[in-house]
Short mmCIF file of C-alpha atoms in Angstrom, two decimals:
data_model
loop_
_atom_site.label_atom_id
_atom_site.label_comp_id
_atom_site.label_asym_id
_atom_site.label_seq_id
_atom_site.Cartn_x
_atom_site.Cartn_y
_atom_site.Cartn_z
CA MET H 219 -27.63 14.81 -13.15
CA SER H 220 -25.12 12.21 -11.88
CA PHE H 221 -21.61 12.22 -11.53
CA ARG H 222 -19.32 9.38 -12.92
CA PRO H 223 -15.64 9.60 -12.48
CA LEU H 224 -13.28 9.11 -15.39
CA LEU H 225 -10.90 6.57 -14.19
CA PRO H 226 -7.43 5.54 -15.73
CA ALA H 227 -7.08 2.10 -17.20
CA GLU H 228 -7.55 -0.63 -14.44
CA SER H 229 -4.57 -2.43 -16.13
CA ALA H 230 -2.48 0.54 -14.92
CA ALA H 231 -3.52 -0.27 -11.39
CA THR H 232 -1.96 -3.65 -11.60
CA ASP H 233 1.05 -2.17 -13.04
CA VAL H 234 1.56 0.45 -10.28
CA VAL H 235 0.87 -2.19 -7.46
CA GLN H 236 3.29 -4.55 -8.96
CA ALA H 237 5.95 -1.86 -9.05
CA TRP H 238 5.17 -0.89 -5.72
CA VAL H 239 5.30 -4.39 -3.93
CA SER H 240 8.42 -5.39 -5.89
CA LEU H 241 10.17 -2.22 -4.40
CA LEU H 242 8.75 -3.37 -1.03
CA ALA H 243 10.05 -6.85 -1.65
CA ALA H 244 13.55 -5.27 -2.41
CA CYS H 245 13.19 -3.43 0.98
CA GLU H 246 13.23 -0.03 -0.77
CA GLN H 247 10.27 1.49 1.28
CA SER H 248 11.30 4.98 0.56
CA THR H 249 11.39 4.52 -3.15
CA ALA H 250 8.02 2.56 -2.87
CA THR H 251 6.47 5.65 -1.06
CA GLN H 252 6.66 7.49 -4.34
CA LEU H 253 3.94 5.26 -5.64
CA GLN H 254 1.71 6.01 -2.68
CA VAL H 255 -0.91 8.96 -2.20
CA LYS H 256 1.06 9.67 1.05
CA ALA H 257 3.59 8.04 3.27
CA GLY H 258 1.29 6.71 5.65
CA LEU H 259 -1.27 4.29 4.16
CA TYR H 260 -4.79 3.28 5.50
CA GLY H 261 -4.94 -0.24 6.84
CA PRO H 262 -2.67 -2.63 8.76
CA ALA H 263 1.00 -1.79 8.58
CA ASN H 264 2.12 -5.42 8.67
CA PHE H 265 0.84 -5.86 5.21
CA VAL H 266 3.20 -3.12 3.97
CA GLN H 267 6.03 -4.79 5.99
CA ALA H 268 5.50 -8.45 4.72
CA PRO H 269 7.17 -8.32 1.33
CA CYS H 270 10.45 -7.11 2.85
CA GLN H 271 10.28 -9.73 5.66
CA GLN H 272 9.00 -12.53 3.55
CA ARG H 273 11.61 -12.83 0.77
CA GLY H 274 10.41 -14.36 -2.49
CA THR H 275 8.28 -13.48 -5.46
CA TRP H 276 5.30 -11.19 -5.15
CA SER H 277 2.57 -10.59 -7.75
CA ALA H 278 -0.09 -8.23 -8.28
CA GLY H 279 -3.45 -9.45 -9.70
CA GLN H 280 -6.55 -7.84 -11.61
CA PRO H 281 -8.36 -4.93 -9.85
CA VAL H 282 -11.59 -5.68 -7.95
CA GLY H 283 -14.11 -3.50 -6.31
CA LEU H 284 -14.06 -2.25 -2.67
CA ASP H 285 -16.66 -5.00 -1.88
CA SER H 286 -13.88 -7.49 -2.01
CA THR H 287 -12.63 -6.80 1.34
CA PRO H 288 -14.71 -7.81 4.39
CA ASP H 289 -13.86 -4.63 6.03
CA PRO H 290 -14.03 -1.42 4.03
CA ARG H 291 -14.44 0.85 7.15
CA ALA H 292 -11.15 2.57 7.04
CA PHE H 293 -11.72 3.69 3.45
CA LEU H 294 -15.37 4.77 4.04
CA ALA H 295 -14.33 6.80 7.00
CA ALA H 296 -11.54 8.40 5.25
CA PHE H 297 -13.33 9.12 1.93
CA GLY H 298 -16.92 8.91 2.37
CA PRO H 299 -19.54 6.47 0.80
CA GLU H 300 -18.52 7.27 -2.83
CA VAL H 301 -15.21 5.79 -2.52
CA GLY H 302 -16.42 2.63 -3.95
CA THR H 303 -17.17 4.39 -7.22
CA TRP H 304 -13.44 5.29 -7.79
CA ALA H 305 -11.14 3.20 -5.50
CA ARG H 306 -10.04 -0.37 -6.64
CA LEU H 307 -8.37 -3.11 -4.72
CA VAL H 308 -5.58 -5.06 -6.23
CA PRO H 309 -4.89 -8.63 -5.04
CA VAL H 310 -1.29 -9.03 -3.80
CA GLN H 311 0.22 -12.41 -3.46
CA GLY H 312 3.54 -13.46 -1.84
CA PRO H 313 5.40 -16.53 -0.62
CA GLY H 314 3.58 -16.63 2.70
CA SER H 315 0.75 -14.13 2.71
CA LYS H 316 -1.61 -12.13 0.71
CA PHE H 317 -3.57 -8.99 0.97
CA LEU H 318 -5.28 -6.16 -0.97
CA ALA H 319 -3.67 -3.00 -2.09
CA ALA H 320 -6.21 -0.11 -2.36
CA VAL H 321 -5.48 2.25 -5.08
CA ALA H 322 -6.85 5.72 -5.96
CA PRO H 323 -6.85 7.44 -9.33
CA MET H 324 -4.34 10.33 -9.31
CA GLY H 325 -4.50 12.23 -12.68
CA ASP H 326 -3.90 9.61 -15.45
CA THR H 327 -2.56 7.01 -13.30
CA TRP H 328 -3.20 5.09 -9.93
CA GLN H 329 -1.41 5.45 -6.57
CA VAL H 330 -1.54 3.12 -3.65
CA MET H 331 -3.62 4.70 -0.65
CA GLY H 332 -3.97 1.72 1.52
CA VAL H 333 -4.02 -1.96 2.32
CA ALA H 334 -6.70 -4.42 3.45
CA VAL H 335 -7.45 -8.10 4.06
CA GLY H 336 -9.15 -9.94 1.35
CA ASN H 337 -12.06 -12.22 1.37
CA GLN H 338 -10.90 -15.62 2.10
#
């Protein structure tokens, strides 16, 4: 017997990350936190601060697998080797930087659980 998680639609991951990064770009960190699994995210904090500091348009792309980051160790350590079966990474592009937002399925939607550097 094998276990296969039933995940929300991947397009919903893009929508959640777009809403989250738009709130960050408006410097509304406390409201953006409502779209997160918890207040403190896994990964480098400077990625979360960038949208407020670098004014301009930020966009979220299509979800990709955990193998799209060269360093998944924070997620593997926190959630174990099965994290790749359910977590997704959503590319985020801003005026001066880019990163990946890691999302986790929470019921019938996704929530941001961390950030990571993407493959260049």
